[in-house]
GROMACS .gro file of C-alpha atoms in nm:
model
  267
    1MET     CA    1   0.000   0.000   0.000
    2ALA     CA    2   0.155   0.329  -0.107
    3SER     CA    3   0.150   0.655   0.081
    4ILE     CA    4   0.328   0.985   0.031
    5ALA     CA    5   0.374   1.169   0.359
    6PRO     CA    6   0.534   1.510   0.410
    7ASN     CA    7   0.897   1.521   0.510
    8ALA     CA    8   0.968   1.631   0.866
    9SER     CA    9   1.158   1.927   0.725
   10ASP     CA   10   0.834   2.049   0.567
   11PHE     CA   11   0.707   2.119   0.917
   12ASP     CA   12   1.033   2.229   1.079
   13ALA     CA   13   1.111   2.483   0.809
   14ASP     CA   14   0.786   2.670   0.870
   15THR     CA   15   0.747   2.816   1.218
   16GLU     CA   16   0.372   2.864   1.176
   17ALA     CA   17   0.331   2.486   1.168
   18HIS     CA   18   0.426   2.462   1.537
   19THR     CA   19   0.097   2.613   1.653
   20VAL     CA   20  -0.253   2.500   1.572
   21SER     CA   21  -0.416   2.799   1.406
   22GLY     CA   22  -0.543   2.929   1.076
   23PRO     CA   23  -0.311   3.047   0.798
   24ARG     CA   24  -0.103   3.362   0.820
   25ARG     CA   25  -0.299   3.678   0.759
   26ILE     CA   26  -0.087   3.768   0.459
   27TRP     CA   27  -0.212   3.459   0.275
   28THR     CA   28  -0.573   3.529   0.371
   29LEU     CA   29  -0.549   3.888   0.248
   30SER     CA   30  -0.398   3.770  -0.080
   31GLU     CA   31  -0.672   3.521  -0.168
   32GLY     CA   32  -0.778   3.763  -0.442
   33ARG     CA   33  -0.499   3.608  -0.652
   34ALA     CA   34  -0.753   3.337  -0.733
   35MET     CA   35  -0.876   3.569  -1.011
   36PHE     CA   36  -0.536   3.541  -1.177
   37GLU     CA   37  -0.555   3.162  -1.145
   38LEU     CA   38  -0.895   3.169  -1.315
   39GLY     CA   39  -0.746   3.382  -1.592
   40ALA     CA   40  -0.458   3.137  -1.628
   41PHE     CA   41  -0.709   2.851  -1.650
   42TYR     CA   42  -0.886   3.004  -1.948
   43ALA     CA   43  -0.562   3.120  -2.108
   44MET     CA   44  -0.431   2.761  -2.092
   45ARG     CA   45  -0.767   2.598  -2.169
   46PRO     CA   46  -0.665   2.473  -2.516
   47LEU     CA   47  -0.350   2.316  -2.369
   48LEU     CA   48  -0.537   2.165  -2.075
   49GLY     CA   49  -0.764   1.993  -2.326
   50THR     CA   50  -0.466   1.782  -2.434
   51LEU     CA   51  -0.418   1.628  -2.089
   52PRO     CA   52  -0.466   1.249  -2.054
   53HIS     CA   53  -0.821   1.144  -2.136
   54GLY     CA   54  -1.026   0.910  -1.923
   55ASP     CA   55  -1.237   0.598  -1.963
   56GLY     CA   56  -1.577   0.761  -1.925
   57HIS     CA   57  -1.644   0.669  -1.563
   58SER     CA   58  -1.859   0.901  -1.351
   59VAL     CA   59  -1.709   1.183  -1.147
   60MET     CA   60  -1.888   1.382  -0.874
   61CYS     CA   61  -1.760   1.731  -0.786
   62LEU     CA   62  -1.846   1.870  -0.442
   63PRO     CA   63  -1.808   2.248  -0.382
   64GLY     CA   64  -1.650   2.418  -0.082
   65PHE     CA   65  -1.814   2.579   0.220
   66MET     CA   66  -2.075   2.842   0.121
   67ALA     CA   67  -2.020   2.760  -0.249
   68SER     CA   68  -2.248   2.595  -0.504
   69ASN     CA   69  -2.215   2.403  -0.829
   70SER     CA   70  -2.130   2.725  -1.012
   71SER     CA   71  -1.784   2.723  -0.849
   72THR     CA   72  -1.695   2.391  -1.012
   73ILE     CA   73  -1.819   2.476  -1.363
   74PRO     CA   74  -1.470   2.534  -1.513
   75MET     CA   75  -1.332   2.213  -1.363
   76ARG     CA   76  -1.633   2.009  -1.467
   77GLY     CA   77  -1.620   2.147  -1.819
   78LEU     CA   78  -1.258   2.043  -1.858
   79LEU     CA   79  -1.313   1.696  -1.713
   80THR     CA   80  -1.611   1.646  -1.944
   81GLN     CA   81  -1.387   1.732  -2.241
   82LEU     CA   82  -1.133   1.481  -2.110
   83GLY     CA   83  -1.390   1.205  -2.144
   84TYR     CA   84  -1.558   1.169  -1.805
   85ASP     CA   85  -1.925   1.157  -1.711
   86VAL     CA   86  -1.907   1.459  -1.478
   87HIS     CA   87  -2.171   1.572  -1.229
   88GLY     CA   88  -2.209   1.850  -0.975
   89TRP     CA   89  -2.385   1.765  -0.654
   90ASP     CA   90  -2.765   1.772  -0.620
   91SER     CA   91  -2.754   1.976  -0.301
   92GLY     CA   92  -2.750   2.351  -0.369
   93ARG     CA   93  -2.514   2.564  -0.160
   94ASN     CA   94  -2.275   2.391   0.080
   95VAL     CA   95  -2.383   2.539   0.412
   96ARG     CA   96  -2.525   2.285   0.658
   97ILE     CA   97  -2.378   1.939   0.707
   98ASN     CA   98  -2.663   1.722   0.828
   99GLY     CA   99  -2.819   1.382   0.780
  100GLU     CA  100  -3.042   1.506   0.501
  101LEU     CA  101  -2.742   1.621   0.297
  102ILE     CA  102  -2.552   1.295   0.346
  103ALA     CA  103  -2.859   1.088   0.253
  104ARG     CA  104  -2.903   1.295  -0.063
  105LEU     CA  105  -2.539   1.252  -0.161
  106GLU     CA  106  -2.544   0.879  -0.094
  107SER     CA  107  -2.855   0.855  -0.311
  108GLN     CA  108  -2.683   1.044  -0.594
  109LEU     CA  109  -2.374   0.825  -0.564
  110LEU     CA  110  -2.589   0.512  -0.577
  111ARG     CA  111  -2.773   0.638  -0.888
  112LEU     CA  112  -2.448   0.708  -1.072
  113TYR     CA  113  -2.305   0.373  -0.968
  114LYS     CA  114  -2.613   0.182  -1.083
  115SER     CA  115  -2.657   0.371  -1.409
  116SER     CA  116  -2.297   0.316  -1.516
  117GLY     CA  117  -2.225  -0.014  -1.344
  118ARG     CA  118  -1.889   0.132  -1.240
  119LYS     CA  119  -1.738   0.295  -0.934
  120VAL     CA  120  -1.754   0.674  -0.910
  121SER     CA  121  -1.464   0.912  -0.848
  122LEU     CA  122  -1.520   1.194  -0.598
  123ILE     CA  123  -1.354   1.537  -0.611
  124GLY     CA  124  -1.418   1.776  -0.323
  125TRP     CA  125  -1.299   2.133  -0.280
  126SER     CA  126  -1.230   2.242   0.080
  127LEU     CA  127  -1.531   2.132   0.293
  128GLY     CA  128  -1.651   1.941  -0.013
  129GLY     CA  129  -1.339   1.727   0.015
  130VAL     CA  130  -1.414   1.646   0.379
  131ILE     CA  131  -1.763   1.532   0.278
  132ALA     CA  132  -1.628   1.334  -0.018
  133ARG     CA  133  -1.385   1.147   0.207
  134GLU     CA  134  -1.655   1.061   0.459
  135LEU     CA  135  -1.893   0.958   0.181
  136ALA     CA  136  -1.627   0.715   0.059
  137LYS     CA  137  -1.607   0.571   0.410
  138PHE     CA  138  -1.983   0.510   0.408
  139GLN     CA  139  -1.990   0.361   0.056
  140PRO     CA  140  -1.637   0.231  -0.022
  141ASP     CA  141  -1.759  -0.034  -0.266
  142LYS     CA  142  -1.906   0.237  -0.490
  143VAL     CA  143  -1.613   0.481  -0.488
  144ARG     CA  144  -1.315   0.453  -0.721
  145LEU     CA  145  -1.096   0.724  -0.565
  146VAL     CA  146  -1.120   1.050  -0.371
  147ILE     CA  147  -0.937   1.376  -0.443
  148SER     CA  148  -0.964   1.664  -0.194
  149LEU     CA  149  -0.851   2.020  -0.270
  150GLY     CA  150  -0.732   2.224   0.027
  151SER     CA  151  -0.959   2.031   0.261
  152PRO     CA  152  -0.932   2.053   0.642
  153ILE     CA  153  -0.885   1.681   0.701
  154THR     CA  154  -0.839   1.711   1.076
  155ASN     CA  155  -1.074   1.718   1.373
  156ASP     CA  156  -0.924   2.047   1.495
  157ARG     CA  157  -1.121   2.330   1.332
  158ARG     CA  158  -0.874   2.592   1.451
  159ILE     CA  159  -0.667   2.533   1.136
  160SER     CA  160  -0.939   2.702   0.929
  161ASN     CA  161  -1.022   3.072   0.920
  162ALA     CA  162  -1.381   2.974   0.840
  163ALA     CA  163  -1.428   2.780   1.165
  164ALA     CA  164  -1.632   3.049   1.343
  165LEU     CA  165  -1.876   3.087   1.053
  166PHE     CA  166  -1.904   2.710   1.014
  167GLU     CA  167  -1.991   2.668   1.383
  168LEU     CA  168  -2.237   2.956   1.368
  169LEU     CA  169  -2.429   2.776   1.092
  170ASN     CA  170  -2.375   2.416   1.205
  171GLY     CA  171  -2.309   2.433   1.578
  172LYS     CA  172  -1.997   2.316   1.757
  173GLU     CA  173  -2.118   1.957   1.712
  174PRO     CA  174  -2.292   1.931   1.373
  175GLU     CA  175  -2.581   1.689   1.334
  176VAL     CA  176  -2.367   1.436   1.150
  177MET     CA  177  -2.128   1.419   1.447
  178GLN     CA  178  -2.419   1.375   1.687
  179ASP     CA  179  -2.514   1.074   1.475
  180GLY     CA  180  -2.168   0.925   1.526
  181ARG     CA  181  -2.030   1.018   1.183
  182PHE     CA  182  -1.746   1.253   1.085
  183GLN     CA  183  -1.556   1.153   1.401
  184ALA     CA  184  -1.214   1.075   1.250
  185LEU     CA  185  -1.157   1.321   0.967
  186ASP     CA  186  -0.782   1.257   0.966
  187GLU     CA  187  -0.830   0.890   0.877
  188ALA     CA  188  -0.814   0.821   0.505
  189PRO     CA  189  -1.110   0.640   0.347
  190PRO     CA  190  -1.056   0.277   0.239
  191VAL     CA  191  -1.008   0.379  -0.126
  192PRO     CA  192  -0.718   0.549  -0.308
  193THR     CA  193  -0.698   0.904  -0.173
  194THR     CA  194  -0.520   1.220  -0.288
  195SER     CA  195  -0.498   1.543  -0.089
  196VAL     CA  196  -0.395   1.847  -0.296
  197TYR     CA  197  -0.266   2.133  -0.080
  198THR     CA  198  -0.079   2.464  -0.101
  199LYS     CA  199   0.145   2.620   0.161
  200THR     CA  200   0.005   2.963   0.070
  201ASP     CA  201  -0.355   2.861   0.147
  202GLY     CA  202  -0.530   3.161   0.301
  203ILE     CA  203  -0.831   2.973   0.444
  204VAL     CA  204  -0.708   2.635   0.569
  205HIS     CA  205  -0.361   2.600   0.720
  206TRP     CA  206  -0.168   2.373   0.485
  207ARG     CA  207  -0.077   2.139   0.769
  208GLY     CA  208  -0.445   2.062   0.817
  209SER     CA  209  -0.463   1.925   0.463
  210ILE     CA  210  -0.184   1.670   0.505
  211GLN     CA  211  -0.291   1.307   0.490
  212ALA     CA  212  -0.088   1.099   0.734
  213LYS     CA  213   0.037   0.757   0.631
  214SER     CA  214  -0.248   0.515   0.577
  215LYS     CA  215  -0.307   0.145   0.524
  216THR     CA  216  -0.485   0.234   0.202
  217PRO     CA  217  -0.316   0.407  -0.097
  218SER     CA  218  -0.289   0.777  -0.015
  219GLU     CA  219  -0.076   1.075  -0.106
  220ASN     CA  220  -0.029   1.450  -0.070
  221ILE     CA  221   0.036   1.669  -0.374
  222ARG     CA  222   0.164   2.021  -0.317
  223VAL     CA  223   0.092   2.297  -0.570
  224HIS     CA  224   0.145   2.672  -0.600
  225ALA     CA  225  -0.206   2.812  -0.549
  226SER     CA  226  -0.449   3.006  -0.333
  227HIS     CA  227  -0.731   2.830  -0.151
  228CYS     CA  228  -1.000   2.995  -0.361
  229GLY     CA  229  -0.808   2.916  -0.679
  230LEU     CA  230  -0.758   2.544  -0.624
  231GLY     CA  231  -1.061   2.451  -0.834
  232VAL     CA  232  -0.928   2.635  -1.140
  233ASN     CA  233  -0.551   2.635  -1.095
  234PRO     CA  234  -0.386   2.480  -1.405
  235SER     CA  235  -0.142   2.278  -1.192
  236VAL     CA  236  -0.433   2.123  -1.005
  237MET     CA  237  -0.599   2.035  -1.336
  238VAL     CA  238  -0.281   1.853  -1.442
  239ALA     CA  239  -0.287   1.652  -1.119
  240LEU     CA  240  -0.660   1.575  -1.150
  241ALA     CA  241  -0.624   1.452  -1.508
  242ASP     CA  242  -0.334   1.226  -1.409
  243ARG     CA  243  -0.512   1.077  -1.108
  244LEU     CA  244  -0.844   1.015  -1.284
  245ALA     CA  245  -0.684   0.859  -1.593
  246GLN     CA  246  -0.542   0.565  -1.397
  247ASP     CA  247  -0.698   0.229  -1.468
  248GLU     CA  248  -0.926   0.114  -1.189
  249GLY     CA  249  -0.735  -0.103  -0.946
  250SER     CA  250  -0.391   0.011  -1.066
  251TRP     CA  251  -0.335   0.319  -0.848
  252LYS     CA  252   0.019   0.452  -0.820
  253PRO     CA  253   0.148   0.764  -0.641
  254PHE     CA  254   0.159   1.082  -0.844
  255LYS     CA  255   0.482   1.160  -1.027
  256ALA     CA  256   0.516   1.479  -1.227
  257LYS     CA  257   0.608   1.425  -1.589
  258PRO     CA  258   0.921   1.583  -1.741
  259GLY     CA  259   0.872   1.957  -1.764
  260GLN     CA  260   0.600   1.962  -1.496
  261GLY     CA  261   0.823   1.965  -1.189
  262TRP     CA  262   0.799   2.342  -1.143
  263MET     CA  263   0.424   2.307  -1.084
  264PHE     CA  264   0.464   2.060  -0.800
  265PRO     CA  265   0.717   2.165  -0.534
  266LYS     CA  266   0.849   1.886  -0.317
  267SER     CA  267   0.649   1.799  -0.006
   0.00000   0.00000   0.00000
């Protein structure tokens, strides 16, 4: 079972990693750079269309906290062009995490699985990635792989600058936790799992997006990006295309191709 974990030096070299807190203010204030990442996405759109194509299996894209399907339109458009059966989620804006939401998502996952007869890949941005990982824990036999983008995969909410707003809308113990779910967010689901993170994330401290070593195939991929730009950043699209194009059952850790190394700094 393969796993890519961060080197110890990745923590030691950054003094902010020694305390549990949200990202540095400078990164939060510079989240507006996501607009440049969106511009880069469309500028490179013709080139991104030449990335590895897939086998047509279904892909579900889950938006981040307070976001809706509109935030994943660019990503879904590209993945559709690359040959996947791509879907947003059937759940409006990502605000409240409760039993009704999880039941609706499980129902959508089951429909896609039954209609195609094949496992479904899940991509979740920020809070959407947390939900995607937990959904894979509930229905592992229907999930092909999970990719989270800047997701707070830890039980300590202090690593996110959105923690106060999340608790205001969901309570300190959301309904799903009262039901005994979402109790071990740091544990990888029993399917191949990729966590994409950036050390200049202005919403979720990068350390909170690191997947620790797991018994199941898992990895961390570092990119140059903002939190709000992860869903459109060209480097992330390169990683997504590579991960999704793998044959089912033949997962291998990500390795940047020649000429792509500058997009993926070492972890």
